[in-house]
PDB file of C-alpha atoms in Angstrom:
ATOM      1  CA  MET P   1     -22.550 -11.752  -5.560  1.00 72.00           C
ATOM      2  CA  SER P   2     -22.155  -9.709  -2.597  1.00 87.00           C
ATOM      3  CA  ALA P   3     -19.058 -10.156  -0.578  1.00 95.00           C
ATOM      4  CA  ASP P   4     -18.602 -10.308   3.207  1.00 97.00           C
ATOM      5  CA  LEU P   5     -15.286  -8.864   3.461  1.00 98.00           C
ATOM      6  CA  VAL P   6     -13.648  -6.211   1.196  1.00 98.00           C
ATOM      7  CA  VAL P   7      -9.740  -5.876   1.060  1.00 98.00           C
ATOM      8  CA  TRP P   8      -8.901  -2.529   0.061  1.00 98.00           C
ATOM      9  CA  ASP P   9      -5.430  -1.891  -1.563  1.00 98.00           C
ATOM     10  CA  PHE P  10      -3.760   1.124  -0.465  1.00 98.00           C
ATOM     11  CA  ASP P  11      -1.702   2.996  -2.884  1.00 97.00           C
ATOM     12  CA  GLY P  12      -3.487   3.617  -6.171  1.00 96.00           C
ATOM     13  CA  VAL P  13      -6.907   2.999  -4.353  1.00 98.00           C
ATOM     14  CA  LEU P  14      -7.312   4.619  -0.766  1.00 98.00           C
ATOM     15  CA  ASN P  15      -4.373   6.489  -1.305  1.00 98.00           C
ATOM     16  CA  ALA P  16      -3.952   8.701  -4.846  1.00 96.00           C
ATOM     17  CA  GLU P  17      -0.985   8.190  -7.140  1.00 90.00           C
ATOM     18  CA  PRO P  18       0.462  11.647  -8.033  1.00 86.00           C
ATOM     19  CA  PRO P  19       0.246  12.698 -11.614  1.00 83.00           C
ATOM     20  CA  GLU P  20       3.875  12.874 -11.879  1.00 81.00           C
ATOM     21  CA  GLY P  21       4.206   9.055 -10.803  1.00 78.00           C
ATOM     22  CA  PRO P  22       5.454   7.266  -7.472  1.00 79.00           C
ATOM     23  CA  PHE P  23       8.268   8.537  -5.611  1.00 89.00           C
ATOM     24  CA  ALA P  24       8.162  11.982  -7.303  1.00 90.00           C
ATOM     25  CA  TRP P  25       9.025  13.541  -3.878  1.00 94.00           C
ATOM     26  CA  VAL P  26      12.431  11.997  -4.369  1.00 95.00           C
ATOM     27  CA  ASP P  27      13.166  14.688  -7.071  1.00 95.00           C
ATOM     28  CA  ARG P  28      12.738  17.345  -4.367  1.00 95.00           C
ATOM     29  CA  LEU P  29      14.969  15.664  -1.778  1.00 97.00           C
ATOM     30  CA  ASP P  30      17.704  18.053  -2.303  1.00 96.00           C
ATOM     31  CA  GLU P  31      15.464  21.152  -1.403  1.00 97.00           C
ATOM     32  CA  ALA P  32      14.029  19.191   1.701  1.00 97.00           C
ATOM     33  CA  LEU P  33      16.783  17.477   3.245  1.00 97.00           C
ATOM     34  CA  GLY P  34      19.984  18.320   0.998  1.00 97.00           C
ATOM     35  CA  LEU P  35      20.340  14.967  -0.092  1.00 97.00           C
ATOM     36  CA  SER P  36      21.086  13.697  -3.707  1.00 97.00           C
ATOM     37  CA  PRO P  37      17.976  12.840  -5.596  1.00 96.00           C
ATOM     38  CA  GLN P  38      19.799  10.690  -7.925  1.00 96.00           C
ATOM     39  CA  ALA P  39      21.884   9.025  -5.183  1.00 96.00           C
ATOM     40  CA  PHE P  40      18.674   8.168  -3.168  1.00 96.00           C
ATOM     41  CA  ARG P  41      17.066   6.664  -6.660  1.00 94.00           C
ATOM     42  CA  ASP P  42      20.232   4.735  -6.928  1.00 94.00           C
ATOM     43  CA  PHE P  43      19.621   3.410  -3.657  1.00 94.00           C
ATOM     44  CA  LEU P  44      16.191   2.460  -4.148  1.00 92.00           C
ATOM     45  CA  ASN P  45      16.804   0.710  -7.443  1.00 92.00           C
ATOM     46  CA  GLN P  46      19.450  -1.731  -6.002  1.00 91.00           C
ATOM     47  CA  PRO P  47      18.650  -5.099  -7.168  1.00 90.00           C
ATOM     48  CA  ARG P  48      15.777  -6.845  -4.994  1.00 89.00           C
ATOM     49  CA  GLN P  49      16.065  -3.725  -2.669  1.00 88.00           C
ATOM     50  CA  ALA P  50      12.352  -3.280  -2.612  1.00 89.00           C
ATOM     51  CA  ALA P  51      11.459  -6.678  -2.650  1.00 91.00           C
ATOM     52  CA  ARG P  52      13.566  -7.338   0.368  1.00 94.00           C
ATOM     53  CA  VAL P  53      12.086  -4.601   2.329  1.00 94.00           C
ATOM     54  CA  LEU P  54       8.397  -5.118   1.241  1.00 94.00           C
ATOM     55  CA  ARG P  55       8.580  -8.691   2.366  1.00 95.00           C
ATOM     56  CA  GLY P  56      10.211  -7.821   5.554  1.00 94.00           C
ATOM     57  CA  GLU P  57      13.586  -9.400   5.001  1.00 95.00           C
ATOM     58  CA  ALA P  58      15.240  -6.190   5.484  1.00 94.00           C
ATOM     59  CA  VAL P  59      14.516  -3.372   7.982  1.00 95.00           C
ATOM     60  CA  LEU P  60      13.633  -0.052   6.184  1.00 95.00           C
ATOM     61  CA  GLU P  61      15.015   1.907   8.745  1.00 96.00           C
ATOM     62  CA  VAL P  62      18.155   0.048   9.107  1.00 96.00           C
ATOM     63  CA  GLU P  63      18.532   0.117   5.198  1.00 96.00           C
ATOM     64  CA  LEU P  64      18.148   3.825   5.199  1.00 97.00           C
ATOM     65  CA  ALA P  65      20.835   4.592   7.873  1.00 97.00           C
ATOM     66  CA  ALA P  66      23.224   2.314   6.190  1.00 96.00           C
ATOM     67  CA  TRP P  67      22.818   4.377   2.896  1.00 96.00           C
ATOM     68  CA  LEU P  68      22.804   7.526   4.845  1.00 97.00           C
ATOM     69  CA  ALA P  69      26.435   6.634   6.197  1.00 97.00           C
ATOM     70  CA  THR P  70      27.508   6.848   2.631  1.00 96.00           C
ATOM     71  CA  GLN P  71      26.441  10.273   2.246  1.00 96.00           C
ATOM     72  CA  GLU P  72      27.852  13.534   3.672  1.00 95.00           C
ATOM     73  CA  THR P  73      24.926  14.188   5.566  1.00 96.00           C
ATOM     74  CA  GLU P  74      23.941  14.746   9.306  1.00 97.00           C
ATOM     75  CA  VAL P  75      20.338  13.543   8.315  1.00 97.00           C
ATOM     76  CA  THR P  76      19.007  10.758  10.455  1.00 97.00           C
ATOM     77  CA  ALA P  77      17.249   7.611   9.308  1.00 97.00           C
ATOM     78  CA  GLU P  78      14.172   8.921  11.250  1.00 97.00           C
ATOM     79  CA  THR P  79      14.158  12.176   9.652  1.00 98.00           C
ATOM     80  CA  LEU P  80      14.508  10.454   6.033  1.00 97.00           C
ATOM     81  CA  LEU P  81      11.565   8.246   6.841  1.00 97.00           C
ATOM     82  CA  THR P  82       9.381  10.672   8.249  1.00 97.00           C
ATOM     83  CA  GLN P  83       9.927  12.935   5.039  1.00 97.00           C
ATOM     84  CA  TRP P  84       9.092   9.627   2.782  1.00 96.00           C
ATOM     85  CA  LEU P  85       5.893   8.773   4.810  1.00 97.00           C
ATOM     86  CA  THR P  86       4.723  12.364   5.040  1.00 96.00           C
ATOM     87  CA  CYS P  87       5.368  12.940   1.180  1.00 95.00           C
ATOM     88  CA  GLU P  88       3.526   9.551   0.218  1.00 95.00           C
ATOM     89  CA  ASP P  89       0.396  10.612   2.387  1.00 96.00           C
ATOM     90  CA  ARG P  90      -2.271  11.421  -0.235  1.00 96.00           C
ATOM     91  CA  PRO P  91      -5.520  10.045   0.827  1.00 97.00           C
ATOM     92  CA  ASP P  92      -8.083   9.877  -1.768  1.00 98.00           C
ATOM     93  CA  ALA P  93     -11.420  11.466  -0.112  1.00 98.00           C
ATOM     94  CA  GLN P  94     -13.701  10.130  -2.569  1.00 98.00           C
ATOM     95  CA  VAL P  95     -12.572   6.531  -2.459  1.00 98.00           C
ATOM     96  CA  ILE P  96     -12.412   6.730   1.756  1.00 98.00           C
ATOM     97  CA  ALA P  97     -15.958   8.049   1.588  1.00 98.00           C
ATOM     98  CA  TRP P  98     -17.035   4.995  -0.311  1.00 98.00           C
ATOM     99  CA  LEU P  99     -15.117   2.780   2.113  1.00 98.00           C
ATOM    100  CA  GLU P 100     -16.808   4.419   5.177  1.00 97.00           C
ATOM    101  CA  GLN P 101     -20.437   4.034   3.500  1.00 97.00           C
ATOM    102  CA  SER P 102     -19.846   0.484   2.445  1.00 96.00           C
ATOM    103  CA  PRO P 103     -21.865  -2.141   4.544  1.00 94.00           C
ATOM    104  CA  GLN P 104     -19.171  -4.754   4.207  1.00 96.00           C
ATOM    105  CA  ARG P 105     -16.395  -5.745   6.748  1.00 97.00           C
ATOM    106  CA  ALA P 106     -13.206  -4.135   5.628  1.00 98.00           C
ATOM    107  CA  VAL P 107      -9.634  -4.545   6.003  1.00 98.00           C
ATOM    108  CA  ILE P 108      -6.345  -3.026   3.927  1.00 98.00           C
ATOM    109  CA  GLY P 109      -4.284  -5.277   2.016  1.00 98.00           C
ATOM    110  CA  THR P 110      -0.970  -3.526   0.824  1.00 98.00           C
ATOM    111  CA  ASN P 111       2.574  -4.294  -0.174  1.00 97.00           C
ATOM    112  CA  ASN P 112       4.382  -1.863   2.173  1.00 97.00           C
ATOM    113  CA  PRO P 113       6.788  -2.354   5.113  1.00 97.00           C
ATOM    114  CA  ALA P 114       5.947  -2.090   8.819  1.00 97.00           C
ATOM    115  CA  PRO P 115       6.649   1.653   9.198  1.00 97.00           C
ATOM    116  CA  ARG P 116       4.214   2.532   6.543  1.00 97.00           C
ATOM    117  CA  ALA P 117       1.520   0.161   7.648  1.00 98.00           C
ATOM    118  CA  ASP P 118       1.673   1.849  11.246  1.00 98.00           C
ATOM    119  CA  TYR P 119       1.585   5.112   9.634  1.00 98.00           C
ATOM    120  CA  ILE P 120      -1.408   4.335   7.545  1.00 98.00           C
ATOM    121  CA  MET P 121      -3.055   3.130  10.371  1.00 98.00           C
ATOM    122  CA  GLN P 122      -2.418   5.453  13.126  1.00 98.00           C
ATOM    123  CA  ILE P 123      -1.264   8.838  11.537  1.00 98.00           C
ATOM    124  CA  MET P 124      -3.663   8.644   8.479  1.00 98.00           C
ATOM    125  CA  GLY P 125      -6.521   7.388  10.793  1.00 97.00           C
ATOM    126  CA  PHE P 126      -7.384   4.062   9.135  1.00 98.00           C
ATOM    127  CA  ALA P 127      -7.412   2.195  12.293  1.00 98.00           C
ATOM    128  CA  SER P 128     -11.098   3.806  12.760  1.00 97.00           C
ATOM    129  CA  ARG P 129     -12.092   2.700   9.222  1.00 98.00           C
ATOM    130  CA  VAL P 130     -11.085  -0.925   9.001  1.00 98.00           C
ATOM    131  CA  GLU P 131     -10.694  -3.928  11.172  1.00 98.00           C
ATOM    132  CA  THR P 132      -7.065  -4.287  10.517  1.00 98.00           C
ATOM    133  CA  ILE P 133      -4.134  -3.821   7.739  1.00 98.00           C
ATOM    134  CA  PHE P 134      -2.488  -6.869   6.066  1.00 98.00           C
ATOM    135  CA  ALA P 135       0.806  -5.484   5.210  1.00 98.00           C
ATOM    136  CA  SER P 136       3.483  -7.437   3.213  1.00 98.00           C
ATOM    137  CA  GLY P 137       6.324  -6.353   5.631  1.00 97.00           C
ATOM    138  CA  PRO P 138       4.950  -7.855   8.842  1.00 97.00           C
ATOM    139  CA  MET P 139       3.292 -10.719   6.862  1.00 98.00           C
ATOM    140  CA  GLY P 140       6.640 -11.814   5.302  1.00 97.00           C
ATOM    141  CA  VAL P 141       4.924 -12.255   1.922  1.00 97.00           C
ATOM    142  CA  ALA P 142       3.711  -9.729  -0.844  1.00 97.00           C
ATOM    143  CA  LYS P 143       0.893  -9.798  -3.267  1.00 98.00           C
ATOM    144  CA  PRO P 144       0.491 -11.391  -5.838  1.00 98.00           C
ATOM    145  CA  ASP P 145       2.115 -14.405  -3.909  1.00 97.00           C
ATOM    146  CA  PRO P 146      -0.828 -16.727  -2.957  1.00 97.00           C
ATOM    147  CA  GLY P 147       0.455 -16.804   0.661  1.00 97.00           C
ATOM    148  CA  PHE P 148      -0.523 -13.084   1.029  1.00 98.00           C
ATOM    149  CA  TYR P 149      -3.990 -14.225   0.327  1.00 98.00           C
ATOM    150  CA  GLY P 150      -3.976 -17.308   2.257  1.00 98.00           C
ATOM    151  CA  GLN P 151      -3.232 -15.415   5.198  1.00 98.00           C
ATOM    152  CA  ILE P 152      -6.414 -13.216   4.948  1.00 98.00           C
ATOM    153  CA  GLU P 153      -8.432 -15.989   4.273  1.00 98.00           C
ATOM    154  CA  ARG P 154      -7.202 -18.046   7.366  1.00 98.00           C
ATOM    155  CA  TRP P 155      -7.745 -14.656   9.747  1.00 98.00           C
ATOM    156  CA  SER P 156     -11.255 -13.893   8.118  1.00 98.00           C
ATOM    157  CA  GLN P 157     -12.467 -17.693   8.171  1.00 97.00           C
ATOM    158  CA  LEU P 158     -14.205 -17.191   4.889  1.00 97.00           C
ATOM    159  CA  VAL P 159     -14.339 -18.987   1.675  1.00 96.00           C
ATOM    160  CA  PRO P 160     -12.690 -17.279  -1.065  1.00 97.00           C
ATOM    161  CA  ARG P 161     -15.986 -16.323  -2.912  1.00 97.00           C
ATOM    162  CA  GLN P 162     -16.929 -14.389   0.073  1.00 98.00           C
ATOM    163  CA  ILE P 163     -13.918 -11.820  -0.218  1.00 98.00           C
ATOM    164  CA  LEU P 164     -13.697  -8.948  -2.712  1.00 98.00           C
ATOM    165  CA  LEU P 165     -10.196  -7.377  -3.656  1.00 98.00           C
ATOM    166  CA  ILE P 166     -10.075  -3.834  -4.907  1.00 98.00           C
ATOM    167  CA  ASP P 167      -6.825  -3.431  -6.339  1.00 98.00           C
ATOM    168  CA  ASP P 168      -5.237  -1.358  -9.241  1.00 97.00           C
ATOM    169  CA  ASN P 169      -2.571  -3.902 -10.098  1.00 97.00           C
ATOM    170  CA  ARG P 170      -3.545  -6.435 -12.699  1.00 98.00           C
ATOM    171  CA  ALA P 171      -1.321  -9.159 -11.385  1.00 98.00           C
ATOM    172  CA  ASN P 172      -2.678  -8.771  -7.839  1.00 98.00           C
ATOM    173  CA  VAL P 173      -6.129  -9.024  -9.048  1.00 98.00           C
ATOM    174  CA  ALA P 174      -5.491 -12.087 -11.426  1.00 98.00           C
ATOM    175  CA  ALA P 175      -3.914 -13.885  -8.482  1.00 98.00           C
ATOM    176  CA  ALA P 176      -6.923 -13.144  -6.326  1.00 98.00           C
ATOM    177  CA  ALA P 177      -9.392 -14.321  -8.852  1.00 98.00           C
ATOM    178  CA  GLN P 178      -7.360 -17.700  -9.366  1.00 98.00           C
ATOM    179  CA  ARG P 179      -8.011 -18.385  -5.535  1.00 97.00           C
ATOM    180  CA  GLY P 180     -11.648 -17.694  -6.383  1.00 98.00           C
ATOM    181  CA  TRP P 181     -11.828 -14.218  -4.749  1.00 98.00           C
ATOM    182  CA  GLN P 182     -14.337 -11.539  -6.159  1.00 98.00           C
ATOM    183  CA  THR P 183     -12.304  -8.838  -7.738  1.00 98.00           C
ATOM    184  CA  PHE P 184     -12.371  -5.281  -8.787  1.00 98.00           C
ATOM    185  CA  LEU P 185      -9.672  -3.645 -11.197  1.00 98.00           C
ATOM    186  CA  PHE P 186      -9.513   0.046  -9.901  1.00 98.00           C
ATOM    187  CA  ASP P 187      -8.409   2.652 -12.577  1.00 96.00           C
ATOM    188  CA  ASP P 188      -9.658   6.098 -13.780  1.00 95.00           C
ATOM    189  CA  ARG P 189     -12.126   3.992 -16.471  1.00 96.00           C
ATOM    190  CA  SER P 190     -13.537   1.808 -13.513  1.00 98.00           C
ATOM    191  CA  ARG P 191     -13.465   4.115 -10.749  1.00 97.00           C
ATOM    192  CA  ALA P 192     -17.249   5.538 -11.132  1.00 97.00           C
ATOM    193  CA  ASP P 193     -18.503   1.730 -11.123  1.00 97.00           C
ATOM    194  CA  LEU P 194     -17.201   1.218  -7.737  1.00 98.00           C
ATOM    195  CA  PRO P 195     -19.905   2.528  -5.578  1.00 97.00           C
ATOM    196  CA  GLU P 196     -22.364   0.135  -7.274  1.00 96.00           C
ATOM    197  CA  ARG P 197     -19.940  -2.655  -6.761  1.00 96.00           C
ATOM    198  CA  LEU P 198     -20.173  -2.008  -3.141  1.00 97.00           C
ATOM    199  CA  GLY P 199     -23.962  -1.907  -3.131  1.00 94.00           C
ATOM    200  CA  LEU P 200     -23.873   2.021  -2.615  1.00 94.00           C
ATOM    201  CA  ALA P 201     -25.595   2.975  -5.860  1.00 71.00           C
TER     202      ALA P 201
END
């Protein structure tokens, strides 16, 4: 069944994951900004820290500023955030080409805070490729919570079976399928099948 709307996950689909794993740039934070990689990882790994930021319960810039205040540094939250966003900028040219060639309407659906969503759309140029971005921070809810998918359904005014999610996370795909969405689990094995699923092959 062809879909009317494709919801593209960002990290791991449109944005390639580095071979060494996510947040690998943190290991070079001492060289880049003179900050302790281990101290920053400890900050990132605080209980519920990521969940609060991803759901918009905490403002990323404020959290970064609070952490920096505990370090012996003059680095600002803006500088650290810029480093973060720049290092996580890894567009997958092949997948983006498939997005641009696909005939369906397209949006991005991602678990990311507001600053990253803005960066994706404005700096990385996705504002010209998709209708909009659904990001967990501004939405106040993250995949695989049903509320995330519900907001997209209400915005699109489509029934679930008309929507296709492309995502690299099994839990996210399972939650969408449970609502009646079409789904495509993206990974190294299924990657070559995506053009056909989009009607490009």
